[in-house]
Short mmCIF file of C-alpha atoms and ligand atoms in Angstrom, two decimals:
data_model
loop_
_atom_site.label_atom_id
_atom_site.label_comp_id
_atom_site.label_asym_id
_atom_site.label_seq_id
_atom_site.Cartn_x
_atom_site.Cartn_y
_atom_site.Cartn_z
CA MET A 1 17.16 56.72 69.11
CA SER A 2 17.89 58.70 72.26
CA PHE A 3 21.17 60.07 73.68
CA ALA A 4 22.35 61.90 76.76
CA ALA A 5 22.85 65.55 75.76
CA VAL A 6 26.06 65.69 77.78
CA ASP A 7 27.59 62.90 75.64
CA VAL A 8 26.83 64.83 72.44
CA ILE A 9 28.39 67.97 73.98
CA ARG A 10 31.48 66.02 75.11
CA ALA A 11 31.92 64.48 71.65
CA LYS A 12 32.07 67.93 69.99
CA ARG A 13 34.10 69.44 72.85
CA ASP A 14 36.72 66.73 72.21
CA LYS A 15 36.76 67.56 68.46
CA GLY A 16 34.80 64.46 67.48
CA VAL A 17 32.44 64.09 64.53
CA LEU A 18 28.78 63.81 65.54
CA SER A 19 26.84 60.90 64.06
CA ASP A 20 23.71 61.48 61.96
CA GLU A 21 21.65 59.96 64.79
CA GLN A 22 23.19 62.27 67.39
CA ILE A 23 22.48 65.33 65.22
CA ASP A 24 18.88 64.32 64.42
CA TRP A 25 18.24 63.66 68.10
CA VAL A 26 19.81 66.78 69.55
CA VAL A 27 18.06 69.18 67.12
CA ALA A 28 14.65 67.49 67.55
CA ALA A 29 14.99 67.14 71.34
CA TYR A 30 16.05 70.80 71.68
CA THR A 31 13.03 71.91 69.62
CA ARG A 32 10.74 69.82 71.88
CA GLY A 33 12.34 71.38 74.99
CA GLU A 34 13.99 68.13 76.14
CA VAL A 35 17.53 69.47 75.70
CA ALA A 36 18.00 72.50 77.97
CA ASP A 37 19.14 75.91 76.73
CA GLU A 38 22.38 75.64 78.74
CA GLN A 39 23.16 72.31 77.06
CA MET A 40 22.45 73.63 73.59
CA SER A 41 24.57 76.72 74.26
CA ALA A 42 27.48 74.52 75.37
CA LEU A 43 27.11 72.51 72.16
CA ALA A 44 26.88 75.69 70.04
CA MET A 45 30.10 76.96 71.65
CA ALA A 46 31.83 73.63 71.00
CA ILE A 47 30.72 73.88 67.34
CA LEU A 48 31.99 77.47 67.14
CA LEU A 49 35.38 76.45 68.55
CA ASN A 50 35.85 73.08 66.84
CA GLY A 51 33.81 73.40 63.63
CA MET A 52 31.84 70.77 61.77
CA THR A 53 32.60 68.56 58.77
CA PRO A 54 30.60 69.16 55.57
CA GLY A 55 28.67 65.95 56.38
CA GLU A 56 27.75 67.22 59.84
CA ILE A 57 26.64 70.62 58.47
CA ALA A 58 24.45 68.92 55.85
CA ARG A 59 22.81 66.70 58.46
CA TRP A 60 22.35 69.56 60.92
CA THR A 61 20.63 71.61 58.19
CA ALA A 62 18.38 68.67 57.27
CA ALA A 63 17.43 68.24 60.93
CA MET A 64 16.55 71.95 61.21
CA ILE A 65 14.37 71.72 58.07
CA ALA A 66 12.69 68.60 59.48
CA SER A 67 11.83 70.47 62.70
CA GLY A 68 9.00 72.25 60.82
CA GLU A 69 7.02 72.37 57.60
CA ARG A 70 8.33 72.69 54.05
CA LEU A 71 6.23 74.84 51.72
CA ASP A 72 5.18 73.44 48.37
CA LEU A 73 5.38 76.16 45.72
CA SER A 74 4.76 73.83 42.77
CA LYS A 75 1.28 75.34 42.19
CA VAL A 76 2.63 78.86 41.73
CA GLY A 77 2.83 78.33 37.96
CA ARG A 78 6.15 80.20 37.46
CA PRO A 79 9.72 79.25 38.27
CA THR A 80 10.55 80.25 41.85
CA VAL A 81 13.79 82.01 42.74
CA ASP A 82 14.78 83.84 45.88
CA LYS A 83 17.69 86.04 47.01
CA HIS A 84 19.27 86.17 50.43
CA SER A 85 21.73 88.76 51.63
CA THR A 86 23.82 88.16 54.72
CA GLY A 87 23.03 91.78 55.61
CA GLY A 88 24.66 95.16 55.60
CA VAL A 89 24.21 98.90 55.87
CA GLY A 90 21.99 100.56 53.25
CA ASP A 91 21.21 97.14 51.77
CA LYS A 92 17.77 97.77 50.33
CA ILE A 93 18.31 95.56 47.28
CA THR A 94 15.37 93.22 48.04
CA LEU A 95 12.97 96.14 47.50
CA PRO A 96 13.73 96.89 43.84
CA LEU A 97 14.94 93.35 43.05
CA THR A 98 11.81 91.40 44.02
CA PRO A 99 9.33 93.24 41.75
CA LEU A 100 11.97 93.51 39.02
CA VAL A 101 12.49 89.74 38.83
CA ALA A 102 8.74 89.17 39.07
CA ALA A 103 8.28 91.54 36.12
CA CYS A 104 10.67 89.29 34.17
CA GLY A 105 8.46 86.21 34.65
CA ALA A 106 9.70 84.50 37.82
CA ALA A 107 8.03 84.19 41.21
CA VAL A 108 10.07 85.57 44.11
CA PRO A 109 9.16 84.09 47.51
CA GLN A 110 10.91 86.51 49.86
CA LEU A 111 10.74 85.56 53.53
CA SER A 112 12.57 88.42 55.17
CA GLY A 113 13.64 89.56 58.59
CA ARG A 114 13.95 92.61 60.79
CA GLY A 115 17.09 94.53 61.61
CA LEU A 116 19.05 93.79 64.72
CA GLY A 117 22.14 95.73 65.75
CA HIS A 118 23.66 97.96 63.09
CA THR A 119 22.04 96.28 60.06
CA GLY A 120 18.61 97.14 58.69
CA GLY A 121 15.84 94.62 58.01
CA THR A 122 13.65 94.47 54.91
CA LEU A 123 10.39 94.16 56.87
CA ASP A 124 11.09 97.35 58.85
CA LYS A 125 11.76 99.21 55.60
CA LEU A 126 8.51 98.03 54.02
CA GLU A 127 6.55 99.07 57.10
CA ALA A 128 7.49 102.68 56.28
CA ILE A 129 4.83 102.35 53.54
CA ARG A 130 1.38 103.19 54.88
CA GLY A 131 -0.70 100.04 55.38
CA PHE A 132 1.94 97.52 54.25
CA GLY A 133 1.40 94.20 56.07
CA THR A 134 4.31 91.82 56.58
CA ARG A 135 2.42 88.79 57.95
CA LEU A 136 0.90 86.46 55.35
CA SER A 137 -0.50 82.96 55.91
CA ASN A 138 1.07 80.17 53.85
CA GLU A 139 -2.03 80.23 51.62
CA GLU A 140 -1.88 84.02 51.10
CA PHE A 141 1.86 83.79 50.38
CA THR A 142 1.40 81.07 47.73
CA GLU A 143 -1.64 82.77 46.17
CA GLN A 144 0.21 86.10 45.89
CA LEU A 145 3.15 84.37 44.19
CA ARG A 146 0.71 82.80 41.74
CA SER A 147 -1.15 86.04 40.99
CA ILE A 148 1.61 88.66 40.89
CA GLY A 149 4.88 86.70 41.21
CA ALA A 150 6.17 88.44 44.34
CA ALA A 151 5.64 88.40 48.10
CA ILE A 152 7.81 89.83 50.88
CA CYS A 153 6.81 88.83 54.38
CA ALA A 154 7.96 87.38 57.70
CA ALA A 155 8.57 83.62 57.90
CA GLY A 156 5.63 81.81 59.51
CA ASP A 157 6.05 80.06 62.87
CA GLY A 158 5.94 76.62 61.25
CA LEU A 159 9.14 77.12 59.24
CA ALA A 160 12.36 75.73 60.80
CA PRO A 161 11.26 76.28 64.44
CA ALA A 162 14.59 74.75 65.58
CA ASP A 163 16.35 77.71 63.99
CA ARG A 164 14.14 80.30 65.64
CA LYS A 165 14.94 78.83 69.05
CA LEU A 166 18.62 78.26 68.38
CA TYR A 167 19.20 81.67 66.79
CA ALA A 168 17.76 83.45 69.86
CA LEU A 169 20.07 81.37 72.06
CA ARG A 170 23.15 82.03 69.92
CA ASP A 171 22.40 85.75 70.01
CA VAL A 172 22.91 85.84 73.80
CA THR A 173 25.70 83.26 74.12
CA GLY A 174 28.34 84.67 71.74
CA THR A 175 27.83 81.84 69.25
CA VAL A 176 26.30 83.66 66.27
CA GLU A 177 29.62 83.79 64.39
CA ALA A 178 30.04 80.05 63.75
CA ILE A 179 30.06 79.40 59.99
CA PRO A 180 28.36 75.95 60.29
CA LEU A 181 25.60 77.50 62.40
CA ILE A 182 25.12 80.58 60.18
CA ALA A 183 25.05 78.47 57.01
CA SER A 184 22.59 75.91 58.40
CA SER A 185 20.41 78.66 59.89
CA ILE A 186 20.07 80.59 56.62
CA MET A 187 19.79 77.57 54.36
CA SER A 188 17.29 75.64 56.50
CA LYS A 189 14.84 78.55 56.21
CA LYS A 190 15.42 79.07 52.49
CA ILE A 191 15.10 75.37 51.66
CA ALA A 192 11.96 75.01 53.85
CA GLU A 193 10.45 78.01 52.05
CA GLY A 194 10.28 75.85 48.91
CA THR A 195 12.17 77.99 46.37
CA SER A 196 13.66 76.09 43.42
CA ALA A 197 16.66 78.44 43.09
CA LEU A 198 18.50 80.80 45.40
CA ILE A 199 21.04 83.56 44.84
CA LEU A 200 23.12 84.50 47.86
CA ASP A 201 24.64 87.93 48.36
CA VAL A 202 27.42 87.19 50.85
CA LYS A 203 28.92 90.41 52.14
CA PHE A 204 32.32 91.14 53.63
CA GLY A 205 33.77 94.30 55.17
CA SER A 206 33.17 96.52 58.18
CA GLY A 207 29.37 96.67 57.82
CA ALA A 208 28.95 92.91 57.24
CA PHE A 209 28.62 89.91 59.52
CA MET A 210 31.88 88.55 58.09
CA ARG A 211 34.54 91.22 58.10
CA GLU A 212 37.14 89.09 56.29
CA VAL A 213 36.81 88.01 52.66
CA ALA A 214 38.16 84.53 53.51
CA ASP A 215 35.36 83.94 56.05
CA ALA A 216 32.71 85.24 53.67
CA ARG A 217 34.07 82.92 50.96
CA GLU A 218 33.92 79.91 53.26
CA LEU A 219 30.36 80.80 54.30
CA ALA A 220 29.36 81.22 50.64
CA ARG A 221 30.88 77.87 49.64
CA THR A 222 29.22 76.10 52.56
CA MET A 223 25.80 77.53 51.69
CA VAL A 224 26.13 76.79 47.97
CA GLU A 225 26.94 73.14 48.76
CA LEU A 226 23.98 72.89 51.17
CA GLY A 227 21.59 74.32 48.59
CA LYS A 228 22.78 71.95 45.88
CA ALA A 229 22.57 68.95 48.22
CA HIS A 230 18.89 69.78 48.76
CA GLY A 231 18.10 70.20 45.06
CA VAL A 232 18.05 74.02 45.14
CA THR A 233 20.10 75.68 42.36
CA THR A 234 22.34 77.97 44.44
CA VAL A 235 24.87 80.62 43.41
CA ALA A 236 26.64 83.17 45.64
CA LEU A 237 28.12 86.57 44.86
CA LEU A 238 30.78 87.90 47.24
CA THR A 239 30.12 91.64 47.59
CA ASP A 240 31.79 94.57 49.32
CA MET A 241 30.23 96.03 52.49
CA GLU A 242 33.13 98.24 53.60
CA VAL A 243 31.05 101.25 52.52
CA PRO A 244 27.21 101.57 52.80
CA LEU A 245 25.23 100.65 49.70
CA GLY A 246 23.69 103.66 47.96
CA ARG A 247 23.13 107.06 49.53
CA ALA A 248 20.29 106.27 51.93
CA VAL A 249 20.47 104.38 55.24
CA GLY A 250 17.22 104.03 57.21
CA HIS A 251 13.71 102.84 56.41
CA SER A 252 11.64 105.44 54.54
CA VAL A 253 14.78 106.88 52.93
CA GLU A 254 15.73 103.43 51.59
CA VAL A 255 12.22 102.89 50.19
CA GLU A 256 12.57 106.23 48.42
CA GLU A 257 15.94 105.21 46.95
CA SER A 258 14.50 101.85 45.82
CA LEU A 259 11.74 103.72 43.98
CA GLU A 260 14.40 105.78 42.20
CA VAL A 261 16.01 102.54 40.98
CA LEU A 262 12.67 101.18 39.77
CA ALA A 263 12.08 104.48 37.95
CA GLY A 264 15.36 104.09 36.05
CA GLY A 265 17.64 106.22 38.26
CA GLY A 266 19.23 105.62 41.66
CA PRO A 267 22.83 105.36 42.82
CA GLN A 268 25.20 103.41 40.59
CA ASP A 269 26.18 100.76 43.16
CA VAL A 270 22.56 99.92 44.00
CA VAL A 271 21.66 99.71 40.31
CA THR A 272 24.71 97.54 39.50
CA LEU A 273 24.05 95.07 42.31
CA THR A 274 20.30 94.93 41.65
CA LEU A 275 20.88 94.14 37.96
CA ALA A 276 23.66 91.61 38.69
CA LEU A 277 21.49 89.74 41.19
CA ALA A 278 18.46 89.91 38.87
CA ARG A 279 20.49 88.41 36.02
CA GLU A 280 21.74 85.61 38.28
CA MET A 281 18.19 84.89 39.46
CA LEU A 282 16.79 84.77 35.92
CA ASP A 283 19.69 82.60 34.70
CA ALA A 284 19.21 80.19 37.60
CA VAL A 285 15.66 79.43 36.46
CA GLY A 286 16.37 79.61 32.71
CA LEU A 287 14.44 82.82 31.97
CA ASP A 288 15.83 84.84 29.11
CA ALA A 289 14.59 88.34 30.02
CA ASP A 290 16.49 91.60 30.27
CA PRO A 291 15.95 93.29 33.66
CA GLN A 292 17.12 96.62 32.27
CA ASP A 293 14.21 96.48 29.77
CA ALA A 294 11.80 95.71 32.59
CA ILE A 295 12.89 98.91 34.34
CA ALA A 296 12.93 101.07 31.20
CA SER A 297 9.44 99.91 30.13
CA GLY A 298 7.92 100.63 33.56
CA ARG A 299 6.99 96.95 34.11
CA ALA A 300 9.20 96.72 37.20
CA MET A 301 7.48 99.76 38.75
CA ASP A 302 4.04 98.31 37.91
CA SER A 303 5.11 95.10 39.62
CA TRP A 304 6.20 97.06 42.73
CA ARG A 305 2.84 98.82 42.90
CA ALA A 306 1.02 95.50 42.56
CA LEU A 307 3.15 94.02 45.37
CA VAL A 308 2.50 96.97 47.71
CA ARG A 309 -1.25 96.89 47.02
CA ALA A 310 -1.45 93.10 47.44
CA GLN A 311 -0.02 93.46 50.93
CA GLY A 312 -2.42 96.23 51.96
CA GLY A 313 -0.07 99.16 51.31
CA ASP A 314 -0.73 102.42 49.49
CA PRO A 315 1.97 102.95 46.83
CA ASP A 316 0.91 106.60 46.45
CA ALA A 317 0.99 107.53 50.15
CA PRO A 318 3.78 109.96 51.09
CA LEU A 319 6.63 108.34 53.02
CA PRO A 320 7.30 109.58 56.56
CA VAL A 321 9.91 112.35 56.83
CA ALA A 322 11.87 113.13 60.02
CA ASN A 323 12.03 116.83 60.85
CA GLU A 324 15.11 117.02 63.07
CA VAL A 325 18.16 117.35 60.81
CA GLU A 326 21.89 117.80 61.41
CA THR A 327 24.69 117.76 58.86
CA ILE A 328 28.36 116.83 58.79
CA THR A 329 30.43 119.07 56.56
CA ALA A 330 33.94 118.87 55.10
CA ALA A 331 36.61 120.67 57.09
CA ALA A 332 38.87 121.12 54.04
CA ASP A 333 39.03 120.62 50.27
CA GLY A 334 39.90 117.11 49.09
CA PHE A 335 38.24 113.75 48.47
CA VAL A 336 36.22 111.41 50.65
CA SER A 337 38.64 108.52 51.05
CA GLY A 338 36.65 106.32 53.44
CA LEU A 339 33.11 105.95 54.80
CA ASP A 340 32.98 103.18 57.36
CA ALA A 341 29.79 101.14 56.90
CA TYR A 342 29.70 99.88 60.49
CA ALA A 343 29.93 103.41 61.94
CA VAL A 344 27.20 104.67 59.57
CA GLY A 345 25.03 101.70 60.61
CA VAL A 346 25.54 102.49 64.29
CA ALA A 347 24.76 106.17 63.67
CA ALA A 348 21.46 105.25 61.92
CA TRP A 349 20.70 102.92 64.80
CA ARG A 350 21.27 105.73 67.31
CA LEU A 351 18.98 108.01 65.31
CA GLY A 352 16.17 105.55 66.04
CA ALA A 353 16.28 103.36 62.90
CA GLY A 354 17.58 100.31 64.83
CA ARG A 355 16.48 98.34 67.84
CA ALA A 356 18.34 96.96 70.86
CA ARG A 357 15.92 94.09 71.48
CA LYS A 358 13.79 92.18 68.99
CA GLU A 359 10.56 93.59 70.41
CA ASP A 360 11.60 97.28 70.31
CA PRO A 361 9.82 99.62 67.83
CA VAL A 362 11.85 101.48 65.20
CA SER A 363 11.49 105.00 63.81
CA THR A 364 10.59 104.57 60.14
CA SER A 365 11.69 108.11 59.21
CA ALA A 366 15.04 108.24 61.02
CA GLY A 367 18.05 107.79 58.75
CA ILE A 368 21.08 109.15 56.96
CA ILE A 369 21.60 110.61 53.51
CA LEU A 370 25.14 110.28 52.20
CA HIS A 371 25.78 113.37 50.06
CA ARG A 372 29.35 112.24 49.29
CA LYS A 373 30.80 108.75 48.95
CA PRO A 374 34.41 107.55 48.70
CA GLY A 375 36.15 108.85 45.60
CA GLU A 376 33.99 111.98 45.34
CA PRO A 377 35.56 115.47 45.67
CA VAL A 378 34.56 117.89 48.44
CA HIS A 379 35.15 121.57 49.15
CA ALA A 380 35.43 122.91 52.67
CA GLY A 381 31.91 123.40 54.03
CA ASP A 382 30.21 120.90 51.66
CA VAL A 383 27.67 118.61 53.30
CA ILE A 384 28.96 115.02 53.45
CA MET A 385 26.20 113.46 55.52
CA GLU A 386 22.71 114.47 56.60
CA LEU A 387 21.32 112.86 59.75
CA ARG A 388 17.54 112.78 60.23
CA ALA A 389 15.63 111.91 63.41
CA GLU A 390 12.12 112.24 64.80
CA ASP A 391 13.56 113.01 68.20
CA ALA A 392 16.23 115.77 68.38
CA ALA A 393 17.66 114.19 71.55
CA LYS A 394 18.97 111.31 69.45
CA LEU A 395 21.13 113.50 67.22
CA PRO A 396 24.24 114.19 69.38
CA ALA A 397 25.18 110.52 69.99
CA ALA A 398 24.54 109.69 66.32
CA LEU A 399 26.63 112.67 65.16
CA GLU A 400 29.54 111.56 67.32
CA VAL A 401 29.81 108.15 65.69
CA ALA A 402 28.95 109.43 62.19
CA ARG A 403 31.80 111.96 62.31
CA GLY A 404 34.23 109.11 62.96
CA ALA A 405 32.93 107.26 59.88
CA VAL A 406 34.35 109.77 57.39
CA THR A 407 37.95 110.17 56.28
CA LEU A 408 39.15 112.82 53.85
CA ALA A 409 42.37 112.82 51.81
CA GLU A 410 44.05 114.96 49.21
CA ALA A 411 43.72 112.29 46.53
CA PRO A 412 40.88 109.87 45.71
CA PRO A 413 41.25 106.31 47.10
CA ALA A 414 41.80 103.25 44.91
CA LYS A 415 38.49 101.94 43.50
CA ARG A 416 37.12 98.83 45.26
CA PRO A 417 35.20 96.30 43.16
CA LEU A 418 31.60 95.92 44.35
CA ILE A 419 31.32 92.29 43.25
CA LEU A 420 34.49 90.41 44.10
CA ASP A 421 33.63 86.87 43.08
CA ARG A 422 30.94 84.39 42.05
CA ILE A 423 30.70 80.97 43.64
CA SER A 424 28.58 78.21 42.12
N1 LIG B 1 21.00 85.13 59.45
C1 LIG B 1 20.36 83.99 59.81
O1 LIG B 1 19.23 83.75 59.42
N2 LIG B 1 21.01 83.14 60.61
C2 LIG B 1 22.26 83.34 61.07
O2 LIG B 1 22.79 82.51 61.78
C3 LIG B 1 22.90 84.54 60.68
C4 LIG B 1 22.25 85.41 59.86
#
């Protein structure tokens, strides 16, 4: 069935409900290049302003999946379970979590992305490891899941091509922040990837996509429903991203912190979230293993080393270190009362860890070490933050925004829960 694109746009502009046929047609015709970018951007804006019903979101997601291939992971020989985070600052959880869950008997098919804006991307972090390759063919991906139970790589071109095209368009037309479009974008890729279960880490707060808890909750509910409708066991945790996760923000520094977690140490918040997500993932596929045991016994670290080697990396190679360092110190005695995740993310970006356009290179060694986090005491002169760059010229602009990230007070702030809710 064929439609005029302008009629589909008008229907959504006038707050109508699109029919299944209209949705199937517009997504397929846009992917083929028969609906123009300006028409799809008008439709995306109408969706952002007027929303979609649950039925429309489900159909839109199905149409995006149908625009490409769907991987078959049934030959992997272990239950498959993935995790997706909506992104944040210092969010390196995929790095310790993937080998940890693999060490507990599951297969973790992680198709990951790169950072854009103030948030970091898993693939950029992994590329701090000498030799690590992030492009696998579908056959290599499936074989690695079968042999070692873990793979972290970029999504192939055949997976949800409608999303790749639409996401790039939304990025430049102010239409990224539409919950129906975010939910269908994330879930179409995860469902097409072929995982049997999915745990979502939906973040809220200054460093997250969704600043408000209510928006994050609606996004989480929408994605959980989409997963279930497609036969994927899906659970979401709502987690705090007002403050960066852990003490490291950047690529090589986050790999280093992930290794600390796999070795049984690491910052408390990173450990807590890694274990909570691991338990959810194992529960979702009915595996009765204790992730804490997998860390204590060294099996999780062995699994990490196997993953790095399988993708061409050298787990023993030293990580790159940036030589240009500046610090931010406390002006008075007291407590750190706030550490704004967005500002820390922007500072890391200015140090060279982020990119302005998708094709830009990143500095793998640039980053920030957080010596103090909210609730911790400081004395005048103590280092709160350490900024590292390859290029000294990048330090002043990063310092300016990083200074604004920190607030001090005479008393410690109220504790914020890291995991606010679970939605299933
Ligand atoms: N991540 C995605 O993959 N898609 C979105 O729309 C937003 C975040």
